[in-house]
């Protein structure tokens, strides 16, 4: 295994290159031709080299057994130094580029009117077209402000699938978070290209029964994190926009992984095969009235977020709330250097070679375990592979948390940290018992992933011995972060 890793000979190009609704500029077209010429070798490699490294610490099985017990079998409560491969989240865990680090050095730390803010605003507006860009310290702060301003008790907010913080921020305002995933999403094994789509018929029904006045906004999460990291098609976003507009309801994107979603559209939606990821992202944003964004994902930054809107009146209210809890509207709880890192990351993340490597590396993990009998949410998502622990461990009932049990076993066996997305996280509302293996951006090489594959296959080989868990203590909200368990 070479240090930088050799990835993915099996990558496929699925979409027919049929129509080209957005003309490629002459420069892009010639770059594409140049890349094709240079790419005589088909292996997809990491489109970067490693300049700075962080050592990983090995632990013994006995040590991990003790650490698990001390942490109440909750992997959030284990110190990072005791984790070998950390697939807990792709959020805020990206490796930054030399360009990002360089940009941070020119961070303008002025309280008001920071130049760094105006540089970020320019990049965001060029990408999204939104009039107001309101920085926040991370995505959930944008959610809290948005729903605080827009939601009233008794109202309903539809989404393809609410992420946990999104749901909590809707519900804390007395509104109802309603998940409307497309029917194909119900079957984890179905291979539909856009399983993140929102169910249009269900949306129409909800608006009819609740009344448009009780639906303050419609939201689409791209890609659909809680639904398996599955993408949403542009056709679906356009259709949702038509329904929402007909009823005078604004459409918002939870845009955390907009670039990965754009890449999937380029690969799978024939009408956009000739477009760059940036052009596709611009089209996605152009259909929305605003967005929330966690810069910890597709801005390749370690912290940050923003809230955008085209509505002047809402923006005023949002900025008032921002000042109360986040800070002045030109820094929003962030340092000027963070704003710079986000601005550069938003550009880098749309690079074709980066996105090809990114999606191929996730698929590599998924394919290598699914081909050996581990049931995953099909097809592989953008930022993570989701093992269907309900299918893999049918001997563990839901109330004994099969995905949590699998997470514990994977750590015990190989020091790998993953996260449960099932009944621990969502209680009775969980549609599936999933174990998410989220891939940090630009962090791990192919040999790290090969290690993860081997560990999962070894655990799978003796899966019948894995036991369930019961909860010993839990907080009122978002219990997965701090609940404690006992092995059964
Ligand atoms: C789809 C989605 N929305 C919102 C958030 C919240 O963002 P943050 O962690 O920056 O608060 C996340 C975080 O993982 C997410 O995946």
XYZ file of N, CA and C in Angstrom, residues 7-8 10 85 87 361-374 376 385 387 392 410 413-414 416 437 439 445-461:
138
model
N -6.728 4.503 -5.390
C -8.144 4.317 -5.187
C -8.895 3.816 -6.410
N -9.889 3.023 -6.157
C -11.103 2.930 -6.953
C -10.965 2.649 -8.443
N -12.731 0.787 -9.938
C -14.046 0.389 -10.453
C -15.024 1.539 -10.631
N -9.382 5.124 14.073
C -9.965 5.705 12.856
C -11.307 6.306 13.267
N -14.661 7.749 12.425
C -15.700 7.930 11.411
C -17.006 8.375 12.076
N -14.337 7.475 -3.067
C -13.756 6.879 -1.856
C -14.850 6.343 -0.941
N -15.978 7.027 -0.884
C -17.094 6.524 -0.073
C -17.640 5.238 -0.692
N -17.769 5.266 -2.018
C -18.299 4.086 -2.709
C -17.373 2.874 -2.524
N -16.070 3.131 -2.490
C -15.085 2.056 -2.319
C -15.349 1.287 -1.024
N -15.550 2.029 0.054
C -15.834 1.381 1.345
C -17.142 0.591 1.256
N -18.168 1.233 0.725
C -19.480 0.590 0.640
C -19.445 -0.694 -0.170
N -18.820 -0.617 -1.350
C -18.783 -1.793 -2.234
C -18.042 -2.952 -1.574
N -16.899 -2.640 -0.956
C -16.073 -3.730 -0.418
C -16.731 -4.438 0.748
N -17.604 -3.770 1.470
C -18.282 -4.523 2.542
C -19.593 -5.131 2.036
N -20.280 -4.445 1.136
C -21.577 -5.004 0.694
C -21.365 -6.246 -0.175
N -20.279 -6.242 -0.960
C -20.014 -7.422 -1.798
C -19.702 -8.663 -0.959
N -19.334 -8.447 0.309
C -19.035 -9.582 1.203
C -20.174 -9.792 2.195
N -21.351 -9.293 1.873
C -22.545 -9.669 2.630
C -22.980 -8.727 3.738
N -22.336 -7.566 3.878
C -22.788 -6.617 4.911
C -23.854 -5.719 4.285
N -25.798 -2.647 3.401
C -25.649 -1.195 3.553
C -26.843 -0.508 2.890
N -21.113 5.769 4.659
C -21.745 4.475 4.379
C -22.587 4.148 5.596
N -24.546 1.179 7.479
C -24.818 -0.259 7.569
C -26.217 -0.411 8.152
N -28.601 -6.638 9.571
C -27.381 -7.416 9.866
C -27.509 -8.196 11.173
N -17.533 -2.579 16.921
C -16.515 -2.136 15.961
C -15.397 -1.393 16.688
N -13.412 -4.051 18.719
C -12.591 -4.921 17.876
C -11.415 -4.184 17.245
N -11.638 -2.927 16.790
C -10.598 -2.315 15.955
C -10.332 -0.843 16.240
N -12.329 1.625 15.895
C -12.996 2.496 14.912
C -14.237 3.111 15.562
N -20.956 5.300 9.010
C -19.498 5.440 8.946
C -19.242 6.670 8.094
N -17.164 9.716 6.448
C -15.769 9.848 6.005
C -15.349 11.323 6.069
N -6.418 7.802 4.039
C -5.958 7.242 2.766
C -6.646 5.890 2.527
N -6.335 5.302 1.390
C -6.987 4.037 1.064
C -6.623 2.938 2.059
N -5.402 2.949 2.608
C -5.049 1.863 3.541
C -5.858 1.989 4.834
N -6.182 3.215 5.236
C -7.065 3.373 6.399
C -8.425 2.730 6.108
N -8.919 2.984 4.911
C -10.243 2.440 4.574
C -10.166 0.924 4.428
N -9.053 0.416 3.898
C -8.894 -1.041 3.802
C -8.919 -1.675 5.207
N -8.320 -0.985 6.156
C -8.347 -1.459 7.556
C -9.792 -1.508 8.061
N -10.567 -0.464 7.747
C -11.971 -0.418 8.190
C -12.749 -1.576 7.548
N -12.511 -1.806 6.265
C -13.199 -2.901 5.550
C -12.895 -4.232 6.246
N -11.623 -4.467 6.507
C -11.223 -5.734 7.130
C -11.896 -5.897 8.499
N -11.892 -4.828 9.282
C -12.480 -4.894 10.629
C -13.983 -5.195 10.551
N -14.677 -4.540 9.634
C -16.128 -4.760 9.527
C -16.403 -6.209 9.103
N -15.614 -6.709 8.163
C -15.844 -8.087 7.700
C -15.573 -9.089 8.826
N -14.582 -8.803 9.663
C -14.301 -9.710 10.790
C -15.445 -9.683 11.816
N -15.965 -8.483 12.077
C -17.104 -8.377 13.001
C -18.321 -9.087 12.403
N -18.507 -8.919 11.106
C -19.656 -9.550 10.435
C -19.584 -11.074 10.519
N -18.355 -11.605 10.477
C -18.180 -13.064 10.483
C -18.662 -13.689 11.803
